[in-house]
PDB file of C-alpha atoms in Angstrom:
ATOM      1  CA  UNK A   1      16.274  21.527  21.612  1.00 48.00           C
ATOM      2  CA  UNK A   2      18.882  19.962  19.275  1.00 66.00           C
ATOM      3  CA  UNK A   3      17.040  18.477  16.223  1.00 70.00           C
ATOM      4  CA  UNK A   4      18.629  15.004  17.490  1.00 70.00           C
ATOM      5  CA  UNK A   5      16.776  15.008  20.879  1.00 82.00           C
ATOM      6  CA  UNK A   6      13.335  16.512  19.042  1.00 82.00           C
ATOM      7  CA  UNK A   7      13.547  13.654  16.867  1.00 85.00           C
ATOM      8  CA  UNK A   8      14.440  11.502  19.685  1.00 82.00           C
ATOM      9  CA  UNK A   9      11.544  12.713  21.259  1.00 84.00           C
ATOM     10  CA  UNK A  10       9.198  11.428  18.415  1.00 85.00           C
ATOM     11  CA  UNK A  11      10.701   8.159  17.797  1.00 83.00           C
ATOM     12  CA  UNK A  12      10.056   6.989  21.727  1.00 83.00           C
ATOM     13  CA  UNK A  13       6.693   8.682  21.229  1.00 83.00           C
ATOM     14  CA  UNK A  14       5.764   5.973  18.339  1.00 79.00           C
ATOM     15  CA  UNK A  15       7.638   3.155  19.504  1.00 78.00           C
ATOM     16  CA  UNK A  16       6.224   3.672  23.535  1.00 78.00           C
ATOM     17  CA  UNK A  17       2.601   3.164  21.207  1.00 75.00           C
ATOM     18  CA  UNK A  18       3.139   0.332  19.204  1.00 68.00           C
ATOM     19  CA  UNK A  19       5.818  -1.798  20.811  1.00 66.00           C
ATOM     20  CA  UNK A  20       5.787  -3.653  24.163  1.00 67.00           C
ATOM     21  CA  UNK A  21       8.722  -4.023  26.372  1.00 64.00           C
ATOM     22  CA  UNK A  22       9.638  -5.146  29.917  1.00 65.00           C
ATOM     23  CA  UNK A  23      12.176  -2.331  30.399  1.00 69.00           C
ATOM     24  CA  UNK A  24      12.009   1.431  29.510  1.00 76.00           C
ATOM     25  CA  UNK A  25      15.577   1.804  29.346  1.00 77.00           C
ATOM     26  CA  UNK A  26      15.434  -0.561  26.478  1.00 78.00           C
ATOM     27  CA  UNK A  27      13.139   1.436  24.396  1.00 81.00           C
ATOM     28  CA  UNK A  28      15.056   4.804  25.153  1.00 83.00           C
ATOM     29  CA  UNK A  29      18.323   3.049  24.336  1.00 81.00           C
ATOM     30  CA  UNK A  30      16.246   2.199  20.677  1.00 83.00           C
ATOM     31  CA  UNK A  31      14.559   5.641  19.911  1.00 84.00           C
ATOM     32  CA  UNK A  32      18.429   6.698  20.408  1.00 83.00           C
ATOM     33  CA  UNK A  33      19.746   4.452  18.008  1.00 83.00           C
ATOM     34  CA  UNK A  34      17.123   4.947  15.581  1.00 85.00           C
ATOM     35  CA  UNK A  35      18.110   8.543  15.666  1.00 87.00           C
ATOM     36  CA  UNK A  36      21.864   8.316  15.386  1.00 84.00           C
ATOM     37  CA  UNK A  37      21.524   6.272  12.299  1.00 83.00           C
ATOM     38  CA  UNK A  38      19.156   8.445  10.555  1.00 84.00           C
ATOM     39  CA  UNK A  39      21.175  11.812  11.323  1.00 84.00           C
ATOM     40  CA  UNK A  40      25.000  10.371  10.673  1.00 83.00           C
ATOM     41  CA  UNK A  41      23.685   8.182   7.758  1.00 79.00           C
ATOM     42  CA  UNK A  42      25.961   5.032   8.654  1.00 76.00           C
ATOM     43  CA  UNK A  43      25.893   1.611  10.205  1.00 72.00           C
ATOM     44  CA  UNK A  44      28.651   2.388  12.362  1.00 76.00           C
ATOM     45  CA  UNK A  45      28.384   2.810  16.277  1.00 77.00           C
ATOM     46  CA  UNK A  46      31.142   5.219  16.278  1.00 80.00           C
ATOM     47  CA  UNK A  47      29.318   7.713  13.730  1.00 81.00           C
ATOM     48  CA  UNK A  48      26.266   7.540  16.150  1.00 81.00           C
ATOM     49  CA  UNK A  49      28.247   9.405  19.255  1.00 80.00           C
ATOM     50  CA  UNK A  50      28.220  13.170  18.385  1.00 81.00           C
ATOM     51  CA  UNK A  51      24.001  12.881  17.869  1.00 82.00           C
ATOM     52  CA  UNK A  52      23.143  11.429  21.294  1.00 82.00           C
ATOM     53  CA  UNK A  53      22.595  12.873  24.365  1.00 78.00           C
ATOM     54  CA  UNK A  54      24.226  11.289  27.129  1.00 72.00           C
ATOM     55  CA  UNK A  55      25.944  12.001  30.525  1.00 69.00           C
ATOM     56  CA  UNK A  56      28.683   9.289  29.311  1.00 63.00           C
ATOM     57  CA  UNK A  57      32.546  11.068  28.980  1.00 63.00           C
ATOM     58  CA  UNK A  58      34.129   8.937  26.925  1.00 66.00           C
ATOM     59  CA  UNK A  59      32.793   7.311  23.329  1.00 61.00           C
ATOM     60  CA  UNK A  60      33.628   3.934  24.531  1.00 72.00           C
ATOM     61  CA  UNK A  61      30.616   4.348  26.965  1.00 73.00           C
ATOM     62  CA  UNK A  62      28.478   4.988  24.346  1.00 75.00           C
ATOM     63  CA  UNK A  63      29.660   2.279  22.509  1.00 78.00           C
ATOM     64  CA  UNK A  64      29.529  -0.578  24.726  1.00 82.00           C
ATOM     65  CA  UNK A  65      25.565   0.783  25.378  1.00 80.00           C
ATOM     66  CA  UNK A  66      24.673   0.150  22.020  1.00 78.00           C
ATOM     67  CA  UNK A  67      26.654  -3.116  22.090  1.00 83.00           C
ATOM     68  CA  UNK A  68      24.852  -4.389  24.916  1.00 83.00           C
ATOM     69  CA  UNK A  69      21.290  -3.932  23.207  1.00 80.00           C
ATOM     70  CA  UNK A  70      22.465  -5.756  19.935  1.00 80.00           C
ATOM     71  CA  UNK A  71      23.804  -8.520  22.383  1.00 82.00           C
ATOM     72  CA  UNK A  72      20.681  -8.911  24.549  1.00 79.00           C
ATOM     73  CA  UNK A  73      18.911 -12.007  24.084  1.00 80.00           C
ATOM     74  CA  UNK A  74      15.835 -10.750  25.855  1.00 76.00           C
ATOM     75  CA  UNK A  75      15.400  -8.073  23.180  1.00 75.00           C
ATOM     76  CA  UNK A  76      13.030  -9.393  20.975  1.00 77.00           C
ATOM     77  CA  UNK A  77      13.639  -7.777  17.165  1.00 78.00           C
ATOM     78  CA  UNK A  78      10.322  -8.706  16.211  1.00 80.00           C
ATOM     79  CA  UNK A  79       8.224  -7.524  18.838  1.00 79.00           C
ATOM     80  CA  UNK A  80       9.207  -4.186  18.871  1.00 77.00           C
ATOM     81  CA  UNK A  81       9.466  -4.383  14.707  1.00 81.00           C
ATOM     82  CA  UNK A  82       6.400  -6.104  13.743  1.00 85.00           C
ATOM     83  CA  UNK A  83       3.853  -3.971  15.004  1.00 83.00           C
ATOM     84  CA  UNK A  84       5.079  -0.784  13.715  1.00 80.00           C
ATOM     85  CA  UNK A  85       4.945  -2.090  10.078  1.00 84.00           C
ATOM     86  CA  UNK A  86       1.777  -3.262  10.463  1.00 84.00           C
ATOM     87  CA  UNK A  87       0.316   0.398  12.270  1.00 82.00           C
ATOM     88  CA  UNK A  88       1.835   2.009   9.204  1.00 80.00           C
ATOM     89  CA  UNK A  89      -0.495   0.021   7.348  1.00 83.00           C
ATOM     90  CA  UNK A  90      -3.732   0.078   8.990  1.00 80.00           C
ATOM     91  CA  UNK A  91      -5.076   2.288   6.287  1.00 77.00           C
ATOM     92  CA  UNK A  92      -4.504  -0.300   3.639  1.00 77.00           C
ATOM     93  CA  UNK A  93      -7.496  -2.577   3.536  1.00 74.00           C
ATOM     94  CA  UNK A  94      -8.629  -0.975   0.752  1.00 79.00           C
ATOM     95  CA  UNK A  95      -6.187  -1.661  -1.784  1.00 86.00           C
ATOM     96  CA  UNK A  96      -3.889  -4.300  -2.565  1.00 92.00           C
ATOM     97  CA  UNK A  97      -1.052  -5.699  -0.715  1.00 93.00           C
ATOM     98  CA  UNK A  98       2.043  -6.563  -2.318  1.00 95.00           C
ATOM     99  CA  UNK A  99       5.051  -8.580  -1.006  1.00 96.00           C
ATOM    100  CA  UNK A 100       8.213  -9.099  -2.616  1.00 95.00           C
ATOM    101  CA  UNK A 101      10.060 -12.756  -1.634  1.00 94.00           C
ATOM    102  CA  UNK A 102      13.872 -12.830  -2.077  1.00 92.00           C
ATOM    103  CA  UNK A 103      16.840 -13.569  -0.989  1.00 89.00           C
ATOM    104  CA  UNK A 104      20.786 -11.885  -0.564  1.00 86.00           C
ATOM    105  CA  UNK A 105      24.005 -13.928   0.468  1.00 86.00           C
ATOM    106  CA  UNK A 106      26.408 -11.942   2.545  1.00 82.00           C
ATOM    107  CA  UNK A 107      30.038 -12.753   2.836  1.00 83.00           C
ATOM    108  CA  UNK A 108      29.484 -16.009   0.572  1.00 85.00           C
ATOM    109  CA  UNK A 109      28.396 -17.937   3.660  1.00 88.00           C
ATOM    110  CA  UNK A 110      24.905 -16.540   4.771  1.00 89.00           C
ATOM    111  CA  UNK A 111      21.634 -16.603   3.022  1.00 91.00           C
ATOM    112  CA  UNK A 112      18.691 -14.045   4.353  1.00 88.00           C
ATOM    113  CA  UNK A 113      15.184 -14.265   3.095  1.00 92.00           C
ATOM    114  CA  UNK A 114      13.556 -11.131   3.058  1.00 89.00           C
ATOM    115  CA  UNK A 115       9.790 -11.028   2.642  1.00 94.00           C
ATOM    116  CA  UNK A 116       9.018  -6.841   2.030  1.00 92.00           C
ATOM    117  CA  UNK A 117       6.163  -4.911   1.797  1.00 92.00           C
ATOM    118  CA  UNK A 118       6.728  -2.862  -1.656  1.00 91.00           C
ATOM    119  CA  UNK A 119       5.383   0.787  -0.967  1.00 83.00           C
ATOM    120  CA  UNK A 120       6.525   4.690  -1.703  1.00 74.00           C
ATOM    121  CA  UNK A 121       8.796   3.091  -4.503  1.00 76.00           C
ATOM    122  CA  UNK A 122      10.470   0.634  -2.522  1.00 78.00           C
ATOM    123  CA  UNK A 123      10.515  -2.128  -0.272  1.00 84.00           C
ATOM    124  CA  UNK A 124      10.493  -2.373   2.943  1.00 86.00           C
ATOM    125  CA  UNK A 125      11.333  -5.056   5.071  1.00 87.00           C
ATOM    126  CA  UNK A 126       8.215  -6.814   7.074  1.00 90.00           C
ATOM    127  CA  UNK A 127       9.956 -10.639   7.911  1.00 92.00           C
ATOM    128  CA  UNK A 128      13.454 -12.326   7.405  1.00 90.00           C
ATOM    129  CA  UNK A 129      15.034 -15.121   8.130  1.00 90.00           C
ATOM    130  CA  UNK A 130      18.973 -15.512   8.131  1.00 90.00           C
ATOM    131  CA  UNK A 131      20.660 -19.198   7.273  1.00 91.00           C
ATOM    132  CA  UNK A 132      24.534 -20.573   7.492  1.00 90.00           C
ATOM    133  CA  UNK A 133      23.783 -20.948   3.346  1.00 84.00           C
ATOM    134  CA  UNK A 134      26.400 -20.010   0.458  1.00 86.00           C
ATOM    135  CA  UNK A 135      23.814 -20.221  -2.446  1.00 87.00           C
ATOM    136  CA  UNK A 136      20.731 -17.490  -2.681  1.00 86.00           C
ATOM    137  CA  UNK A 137      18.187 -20.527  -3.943  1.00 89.00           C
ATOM    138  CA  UNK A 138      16.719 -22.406  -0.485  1.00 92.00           C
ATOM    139  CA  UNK A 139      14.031 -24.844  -0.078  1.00 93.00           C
ATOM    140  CA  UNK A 140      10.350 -24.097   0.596  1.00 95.00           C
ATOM    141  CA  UNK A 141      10.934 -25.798   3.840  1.00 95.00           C
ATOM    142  CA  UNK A 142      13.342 -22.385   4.360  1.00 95.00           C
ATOM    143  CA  UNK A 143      10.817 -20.073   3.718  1.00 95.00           C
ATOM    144  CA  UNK A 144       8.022 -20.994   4.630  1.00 96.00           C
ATOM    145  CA  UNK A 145       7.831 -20.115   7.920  1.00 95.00           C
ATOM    146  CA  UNK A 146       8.050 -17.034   7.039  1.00 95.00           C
ATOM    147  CA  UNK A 147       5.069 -17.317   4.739  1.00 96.00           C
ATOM    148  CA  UNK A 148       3.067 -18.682   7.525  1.00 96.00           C
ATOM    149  CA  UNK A 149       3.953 -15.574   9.730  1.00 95.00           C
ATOM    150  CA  UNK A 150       3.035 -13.236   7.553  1.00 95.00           C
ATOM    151  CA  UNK A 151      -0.312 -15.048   6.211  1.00 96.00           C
ATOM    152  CA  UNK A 152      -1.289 -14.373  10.271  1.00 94.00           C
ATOM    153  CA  UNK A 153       0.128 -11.167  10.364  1.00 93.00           C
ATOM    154  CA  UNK A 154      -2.557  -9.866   7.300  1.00 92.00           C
ATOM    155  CA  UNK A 155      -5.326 -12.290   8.088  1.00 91.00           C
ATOM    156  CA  UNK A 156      -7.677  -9.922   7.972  1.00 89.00           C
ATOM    157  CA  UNK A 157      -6.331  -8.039   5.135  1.00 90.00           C
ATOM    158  CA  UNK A 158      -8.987  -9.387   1.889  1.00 88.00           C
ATOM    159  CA  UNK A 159      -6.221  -8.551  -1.443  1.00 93.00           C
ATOM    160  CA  UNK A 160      -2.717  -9.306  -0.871  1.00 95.00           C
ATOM    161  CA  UNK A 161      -0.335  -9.982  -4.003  1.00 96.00           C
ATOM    162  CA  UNK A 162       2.959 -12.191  -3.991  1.00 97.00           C
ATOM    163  CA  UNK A 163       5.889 -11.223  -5.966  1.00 96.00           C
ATOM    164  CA  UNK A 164       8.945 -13.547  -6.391  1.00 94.00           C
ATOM    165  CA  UNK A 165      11.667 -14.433  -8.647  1.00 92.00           C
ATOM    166  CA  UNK A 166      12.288 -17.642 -10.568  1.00 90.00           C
ATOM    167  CA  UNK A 167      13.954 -19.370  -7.828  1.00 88.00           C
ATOM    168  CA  UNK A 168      11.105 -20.337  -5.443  1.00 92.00           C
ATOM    169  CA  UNK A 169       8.954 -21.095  -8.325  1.00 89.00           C
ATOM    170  CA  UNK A 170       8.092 -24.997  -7.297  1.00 91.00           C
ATOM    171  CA  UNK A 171       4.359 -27.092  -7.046  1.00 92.00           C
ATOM    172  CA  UNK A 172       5.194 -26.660  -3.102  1.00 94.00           C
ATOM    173  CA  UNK A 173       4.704 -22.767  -3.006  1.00 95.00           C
ATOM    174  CA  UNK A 174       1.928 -22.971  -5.511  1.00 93.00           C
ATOM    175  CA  UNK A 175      -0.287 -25.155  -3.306  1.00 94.00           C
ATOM    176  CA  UNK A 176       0.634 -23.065  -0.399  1.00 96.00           C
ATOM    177  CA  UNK A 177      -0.385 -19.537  -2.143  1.00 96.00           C
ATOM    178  CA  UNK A 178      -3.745 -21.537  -3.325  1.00 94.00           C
ATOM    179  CA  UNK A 179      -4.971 -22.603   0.258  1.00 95.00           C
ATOM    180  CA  UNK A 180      -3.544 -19.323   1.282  1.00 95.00           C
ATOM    181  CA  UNK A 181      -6.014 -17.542  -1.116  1.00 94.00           C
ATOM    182  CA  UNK A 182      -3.129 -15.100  -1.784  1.00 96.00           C
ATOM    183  CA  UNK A 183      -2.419 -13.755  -5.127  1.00 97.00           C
ATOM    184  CA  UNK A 184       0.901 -14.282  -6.937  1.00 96.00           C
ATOM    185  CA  UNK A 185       3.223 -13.082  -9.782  1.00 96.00           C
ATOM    186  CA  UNK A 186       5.786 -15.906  -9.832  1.00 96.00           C
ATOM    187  CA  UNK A 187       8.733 -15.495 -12.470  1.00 95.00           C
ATOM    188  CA  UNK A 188       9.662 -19.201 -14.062  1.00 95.00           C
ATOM    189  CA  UNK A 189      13.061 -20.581 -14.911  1.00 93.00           C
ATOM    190  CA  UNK A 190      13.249 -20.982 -18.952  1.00 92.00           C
ATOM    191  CA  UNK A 191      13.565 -24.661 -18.919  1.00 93.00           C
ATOM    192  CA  UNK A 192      10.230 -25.318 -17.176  1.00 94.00           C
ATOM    193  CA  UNK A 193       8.076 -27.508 -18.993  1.00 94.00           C
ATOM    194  CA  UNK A 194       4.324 -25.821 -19.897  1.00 94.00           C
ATOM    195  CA  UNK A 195       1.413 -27.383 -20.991  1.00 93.00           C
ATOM    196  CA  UNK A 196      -0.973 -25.811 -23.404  1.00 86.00           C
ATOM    197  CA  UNK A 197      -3.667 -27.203 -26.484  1.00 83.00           C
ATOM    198  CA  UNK A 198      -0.316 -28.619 -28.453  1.00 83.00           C
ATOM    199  CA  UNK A 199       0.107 -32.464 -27.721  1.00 82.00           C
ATOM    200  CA  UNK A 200       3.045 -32.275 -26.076  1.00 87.00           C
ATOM    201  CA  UNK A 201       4.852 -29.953 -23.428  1.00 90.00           C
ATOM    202  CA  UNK A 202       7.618 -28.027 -24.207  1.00 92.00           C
ATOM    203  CA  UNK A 203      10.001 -25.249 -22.251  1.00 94.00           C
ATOM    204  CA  UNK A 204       8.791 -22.131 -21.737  1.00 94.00           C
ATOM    205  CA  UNK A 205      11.812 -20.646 -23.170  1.00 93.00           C
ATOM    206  CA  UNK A 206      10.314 -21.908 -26.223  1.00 94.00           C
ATOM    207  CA  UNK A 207       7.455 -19.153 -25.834  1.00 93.00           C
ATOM    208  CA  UNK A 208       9.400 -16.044 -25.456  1.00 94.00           C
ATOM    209  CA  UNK A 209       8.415 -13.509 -28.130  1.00 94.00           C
ATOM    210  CA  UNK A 210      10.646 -10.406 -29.903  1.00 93.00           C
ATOM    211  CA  UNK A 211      12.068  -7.529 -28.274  1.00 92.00           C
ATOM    212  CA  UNK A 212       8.631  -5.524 -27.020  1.00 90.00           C
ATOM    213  CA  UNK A 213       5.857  -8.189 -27.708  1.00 93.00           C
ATOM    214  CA  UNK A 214       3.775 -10.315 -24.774  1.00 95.00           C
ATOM    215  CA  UNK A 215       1.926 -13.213 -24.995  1.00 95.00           C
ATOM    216  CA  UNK A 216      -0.860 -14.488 -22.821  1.00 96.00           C
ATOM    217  CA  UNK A 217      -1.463 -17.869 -22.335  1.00 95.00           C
ATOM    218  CA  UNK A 218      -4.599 -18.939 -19.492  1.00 94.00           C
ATOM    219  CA  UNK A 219      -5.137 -22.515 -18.199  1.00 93.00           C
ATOM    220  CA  UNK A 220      -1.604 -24.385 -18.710  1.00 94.00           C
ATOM    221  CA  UNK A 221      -0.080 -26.940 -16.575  1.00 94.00           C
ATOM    222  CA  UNK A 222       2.973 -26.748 -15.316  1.00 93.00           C
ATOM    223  CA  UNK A 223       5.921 -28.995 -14.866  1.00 91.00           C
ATOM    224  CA  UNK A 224       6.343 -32.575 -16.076  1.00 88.00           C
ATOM    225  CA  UNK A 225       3.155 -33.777 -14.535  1.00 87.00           C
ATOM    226  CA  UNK A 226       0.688 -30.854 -15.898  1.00 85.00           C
ATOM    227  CA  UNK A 227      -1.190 -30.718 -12.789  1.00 87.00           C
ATOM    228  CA  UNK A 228      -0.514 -27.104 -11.151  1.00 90.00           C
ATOM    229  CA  UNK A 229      -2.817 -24.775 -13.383  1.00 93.00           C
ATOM    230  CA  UNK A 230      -2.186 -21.353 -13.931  1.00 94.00           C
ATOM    231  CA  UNK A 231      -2.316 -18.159 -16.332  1.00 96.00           C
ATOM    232  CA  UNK A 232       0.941 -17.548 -18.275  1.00 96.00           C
ATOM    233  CA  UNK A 233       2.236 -13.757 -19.296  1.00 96.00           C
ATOM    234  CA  UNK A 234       5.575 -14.054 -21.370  1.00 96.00           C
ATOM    235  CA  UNK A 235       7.209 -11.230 -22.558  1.00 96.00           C
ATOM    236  CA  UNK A 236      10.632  -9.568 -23.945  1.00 93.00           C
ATOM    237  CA  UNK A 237      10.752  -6.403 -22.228  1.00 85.00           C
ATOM    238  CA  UNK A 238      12.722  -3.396 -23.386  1.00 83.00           C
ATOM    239  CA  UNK A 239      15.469  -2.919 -21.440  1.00 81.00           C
ATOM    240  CA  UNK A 240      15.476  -6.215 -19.116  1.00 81.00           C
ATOM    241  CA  UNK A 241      18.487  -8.117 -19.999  1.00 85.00           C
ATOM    242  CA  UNK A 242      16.366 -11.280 -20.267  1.00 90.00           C
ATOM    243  CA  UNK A 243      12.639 -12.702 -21.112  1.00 94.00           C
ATOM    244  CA  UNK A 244       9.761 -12.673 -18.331  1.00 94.00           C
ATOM    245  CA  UNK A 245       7.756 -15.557 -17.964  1.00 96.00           C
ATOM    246  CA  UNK A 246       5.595 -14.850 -15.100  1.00 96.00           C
ATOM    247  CA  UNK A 247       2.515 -17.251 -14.088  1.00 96.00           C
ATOM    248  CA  UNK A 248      -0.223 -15.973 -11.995  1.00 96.00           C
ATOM    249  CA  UNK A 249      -3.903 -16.525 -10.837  1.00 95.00           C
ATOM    250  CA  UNK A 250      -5.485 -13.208 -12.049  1.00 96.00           C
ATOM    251  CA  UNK A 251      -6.423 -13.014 -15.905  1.00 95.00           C
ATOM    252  CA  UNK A 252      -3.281 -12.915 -17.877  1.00 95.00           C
ATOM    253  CA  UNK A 253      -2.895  -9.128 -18.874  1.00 95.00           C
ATOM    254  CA  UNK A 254      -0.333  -6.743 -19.511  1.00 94.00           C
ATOM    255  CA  UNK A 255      -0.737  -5.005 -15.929  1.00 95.00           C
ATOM    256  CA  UNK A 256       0.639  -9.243 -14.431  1.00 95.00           C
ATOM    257  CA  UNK A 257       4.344  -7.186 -16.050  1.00 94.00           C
ATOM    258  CA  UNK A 258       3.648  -3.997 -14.266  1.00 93.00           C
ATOM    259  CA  UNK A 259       3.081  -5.743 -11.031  1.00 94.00           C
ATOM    260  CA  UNK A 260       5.753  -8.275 -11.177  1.00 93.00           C
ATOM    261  CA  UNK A 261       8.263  -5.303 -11.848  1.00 91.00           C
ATOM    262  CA  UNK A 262       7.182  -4.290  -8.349  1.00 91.00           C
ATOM    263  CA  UNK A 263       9.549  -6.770  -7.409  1.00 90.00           C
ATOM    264  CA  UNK A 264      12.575  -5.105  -8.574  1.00 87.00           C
ATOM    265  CA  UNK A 265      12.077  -2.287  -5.849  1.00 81.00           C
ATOM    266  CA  UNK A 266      13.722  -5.039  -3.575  1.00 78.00           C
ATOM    267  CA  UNK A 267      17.025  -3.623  -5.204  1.00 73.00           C
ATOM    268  CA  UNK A 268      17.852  -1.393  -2.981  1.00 69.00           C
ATOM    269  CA  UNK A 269      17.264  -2.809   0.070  1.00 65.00           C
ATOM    270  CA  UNK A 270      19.534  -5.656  -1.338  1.00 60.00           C
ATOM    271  CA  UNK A 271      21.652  -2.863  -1.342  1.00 62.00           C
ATOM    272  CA  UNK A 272      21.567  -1.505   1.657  1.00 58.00           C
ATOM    273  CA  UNK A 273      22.128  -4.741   3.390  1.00 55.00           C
ATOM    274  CA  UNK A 274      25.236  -5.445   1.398  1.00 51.00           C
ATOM    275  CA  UNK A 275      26.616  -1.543   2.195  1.00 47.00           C
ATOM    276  CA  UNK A 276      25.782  -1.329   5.500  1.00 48.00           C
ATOM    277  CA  UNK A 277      27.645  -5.353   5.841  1.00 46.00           C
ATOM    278  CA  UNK A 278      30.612  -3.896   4.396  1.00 40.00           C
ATOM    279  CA  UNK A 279      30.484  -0.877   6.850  1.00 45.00           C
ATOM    280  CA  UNK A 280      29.792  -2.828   9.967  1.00 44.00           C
ATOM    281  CA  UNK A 281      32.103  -5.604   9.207  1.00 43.00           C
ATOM    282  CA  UNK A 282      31.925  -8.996   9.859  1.00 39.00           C
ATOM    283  CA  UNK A 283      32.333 -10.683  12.982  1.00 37.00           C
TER     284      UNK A 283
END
């Protein structure tokens, strides 16, 4: 046995137990895939031909096979996706969840939200949503659905942790993660307004301290009107090329940093997605 088929072998093993699907020939067609991109490396259907086993002659044949399950609109991504994510974490009720929200833009014209699960020093994709969108910031109205998903998905999961950059920080997320009972490490823009015991608000820029100093601020308001409440960690951390301001609902520590670097693990899959777009081309 070729160590292409014996990993073959495994990958239909897993997915025949965690994913559902109408047709076996769809499944096999996967597991093959799966395995032609994890021996030859690439994103390319013509690197995948010398690692699969098939009674096809010609390369074309192969090809057009994998073309056809891309193209199929009864395929459904996250059915077959979804669940194996959430096997691989079955054992993690008793520690805390944490999920990285961002976005890439690919080829200047479209805009995909990833939300990841950050794990093994990395992140790995759990949702995503692609948009016809030039610009990386979107509306809460974008995400959210994605939110929503993923608030089902871990429903019974008691600690999970949200992780995001200063671009979706907005009241609108803020009274969603509240009602959601989730936690959150939310990065803010420099020029949002904070209010603390002075009179009058001012930016948060304002706050940041010298090169390796925090400060922790708990109970300001945020924004013009003062009414979203939070805990407030500000920091300038060696070696980030700019401040952290990052609000949160847990006591504002030194570990709120620690986590919200988490989020920086989204990197690479960032990445990824931009390599492997450049490989595959656009079309």
């Amino acid at each position: 046995m070729t160590p292409s088929t014996h990993l073959y072998g495994q990958l239909f093993d897993q997915l025949s137990q965690h994913s559902r699907v109408c047709d076996l020939r769809h499944l096999k067609a996967l597991a093959w895939m799966v395995s032609a991109l994890l021996h030859s490396g690439e994103l390319n259907l013509a690197a995948w031909e010398p690692y699969v086993v098939s009674r096809a002659t010609k390369a074309q044949s192969t090809e057009r096979r994998w073309q056809r399950f891309m193209d199929n609109c009864r395929i459904s991504v996250m059915a077959i996706y979804v669940p194996l994510v959430l096997a691989a974490l079955s054992g993690w009720k008793q520690q805390r969840l944490y999920l990285a929200l961002d976005t890439t833009v690919l080829w200047d014209r479209f805009c995909m939200i990833h939300l990841s699960v950050v794990c093994c020093g990395r992140a790995v994709p759990l949702l995503w949503r692609v948009l016809e969108h030039s610009s990386a910031t979107v509306a809460f109205e974008e995400y959210q659905p994605v939110l929503r998903r993923a608030r089902w998905l871990f429903r019974h999961h008691p600690d999970v942790m949200l992780l995001s950059d200063r671009g979706f920080a907005n009241q609108q997320l803020m009274k969603w993660l509240r009602q959601s009972h989730w936690h959150y490490g939310l990065r803010l823009p420099c020029d949002v307004l904070i209010h603390t015991t002075r009179r009058y608000p001012l930016m948060v820029g304002t706050l940041y301290p010298p090169l390796g100093e925090a400060r922790l601020y708990e109970n300001v308001g945020l924004w013009l009107d003062g009414e979203h409440h939070c805990n407030l960690v500000v920091a300038t951390v060696q070696g980030a090329k700019e401040s952290w301001a990052v609000v949160t609902d847990e006591p504002p520590t030194l570990q709120i940093l620690w986590q919200y670097a988490l989020r920086f693990r989204v990197e690479e899959l960032f990445l990824d997605s931009n390599t492997n777009s450049l490989k595959s081309g656009y079309r």
